[in-house]
Amino acid sequence: AALANFCDAKTSRGEDLRVQLDLKGFVCESLLEVVKRNISNDRVLIPTLDVIAFLFDVGIMQQSNLQ
């Protein structure tokens, strides 16, 4: 939940939506990289996929610029 709040938080300096989308993209790309690097390590892969599923549920992944 803290990660979702971090992605949705308004910036303190009043930056625009583009900056927030880049932040969401950074988080999503980082999680994808964790999955790629640990594809055979279930101890890392399963919790990472749980986080990704949660981010899909709350709509963060859909808002990211991840392609």
Short mmCIF file of C-alpha atoms in Angstrom, two decimals:
data_model
loop_
_atom_site.label_atom_id
_atom_site.label_comp_id
_atom_site.label_asym_id
_atom_site.label_seq_id
_atom_site.Cartn_x
_atom_site.Cartn_y
_atom_site.Cartn_z
CA ALA A 1 0.00 0.00 0.00
CA ALA A 2 2.92 2.35 0.70
CA LEU A 3 4.20 1.85 -2.84
CA ALA A 4 0.79 2.73 -4.30
CA ASN A 5 0.62 5.83 -2.10
CA PHE A 6 4.12 6.79 -3.23
CA CYS A 7 3.12 6.48 -6.90
CA ASP A 8 -0.08 8.49 -6.38
CA ALA A 9 1.35 11.16 -4.08
CA LYS A 10 1.34 14.73 -5.27
CA THR A 11 4.78 16.20 -5.47
CA SER A 12 5.64 18.82 -2.90
CA ARG A 13 7.06 21.15 -5.56
CA GLY A 14 3.88 21.16 -7.65
CA GLU A 15 5.34 19.29 -10.62
CA ASP A 16 2.99 18.33 -13.40
CA LEU A 17 1.33 15.03 -14.23
CA ARG A 18 4.11 14.08 -16.66
CA VAL A 19 6.57 13.82 -13.75
CA GLN A 20 4.16 11.59 -11.83
CA LEU A 21 3.71 9.31 -14.84
CA ASP A 22 7.49 9.03 -15.15
CA LEU A 23 7.62 8.02 -11.47
CA LYS A 24 4.99 5.35 -12.02
CA GLY A 25 6.87 4.15 -15.09
CA PHE A 26 10.10 3.96 -13.10
CA VAL A 27 8.46 1.83 -10.41
CA CYS A 28 6.84 -0.47 -12.97
CA GLU A 29 10.03 -0.83 -15.02
CA SER A 30 11.99 -1.61 -11.86
CA LEU A 31 9.56 -4.34 -10.87
CA LEU A 32 9.71 -5.80 -14.37
CA GLU A 33 13.51 -5.85 -14.17
CA VAL A 34 13.32 -7.68 -10.82
CA VAL A 35 11.09 -10.31 -12.46
CA LYS A 36 13.47 -10.72 -15.41
CA ARG A 37 16.54 -11.12 -13.19
CA ASN A 38 14.87 -13.57 -10.80
CA ILE A 39 12.77 -15.66 -13.16
CA SER A 40 14.11 -18.88 -11.63
CA ASN A 41 14.16 -17.71 -8.01
CA ASP A 42 10.70 -18.29 -6.52
CA ARG A 43 11.63 -16.59 -3.24
CA VAL A 44 11.89 -13.28 -5.10
CA LEU A 45 9.61 -13.88 -8.07
CA ILE A 46 6.37 -14.70 -6.23
CA PRO A 47 6.37 -11.66 -3.90
CA THR A 48 7.28 -9.41 -6.84
CA LEU A 49 4.38 -10.78 -8.87
CA ASP A 50 2.11 -10.18 -5.87
CA VAL A 51 3.18 -6.54 -5.80
CA ILE A 52 2.62 -6.22 -9.55
CA ALA A 53 -0.85 -7.78 -9.19
CA PHE A 54 -1.68 -5.30 -6.43
CA LEU A 55 -0.51 -2.38 -8.58
CA PHE A 56 -2.78 -3.65 -11.37
CA ASP A 57 -5.69 -3.83 -8.91
CA VAL A 58 -5.26 -0.23 -7.79
CA GLY A 59 -4.67 1.01 -11.37
CA ILE A 60 -1.03 2.07 -11.09
CA MET A 61 0.27 -0.28 -13.80
CA GLN A 62 -2.36 0.95 -16.27
CA GLN A 63 -1.29 4.56 -15.71
CA SER A 64 2.41 3.92 -16.22
CA ASN A 65 4.19 4.52 -19.51
CA LEU A 66 5.52 0.94 -19.54
CA GLN A 67 5.38 -0.66 -22.98
#
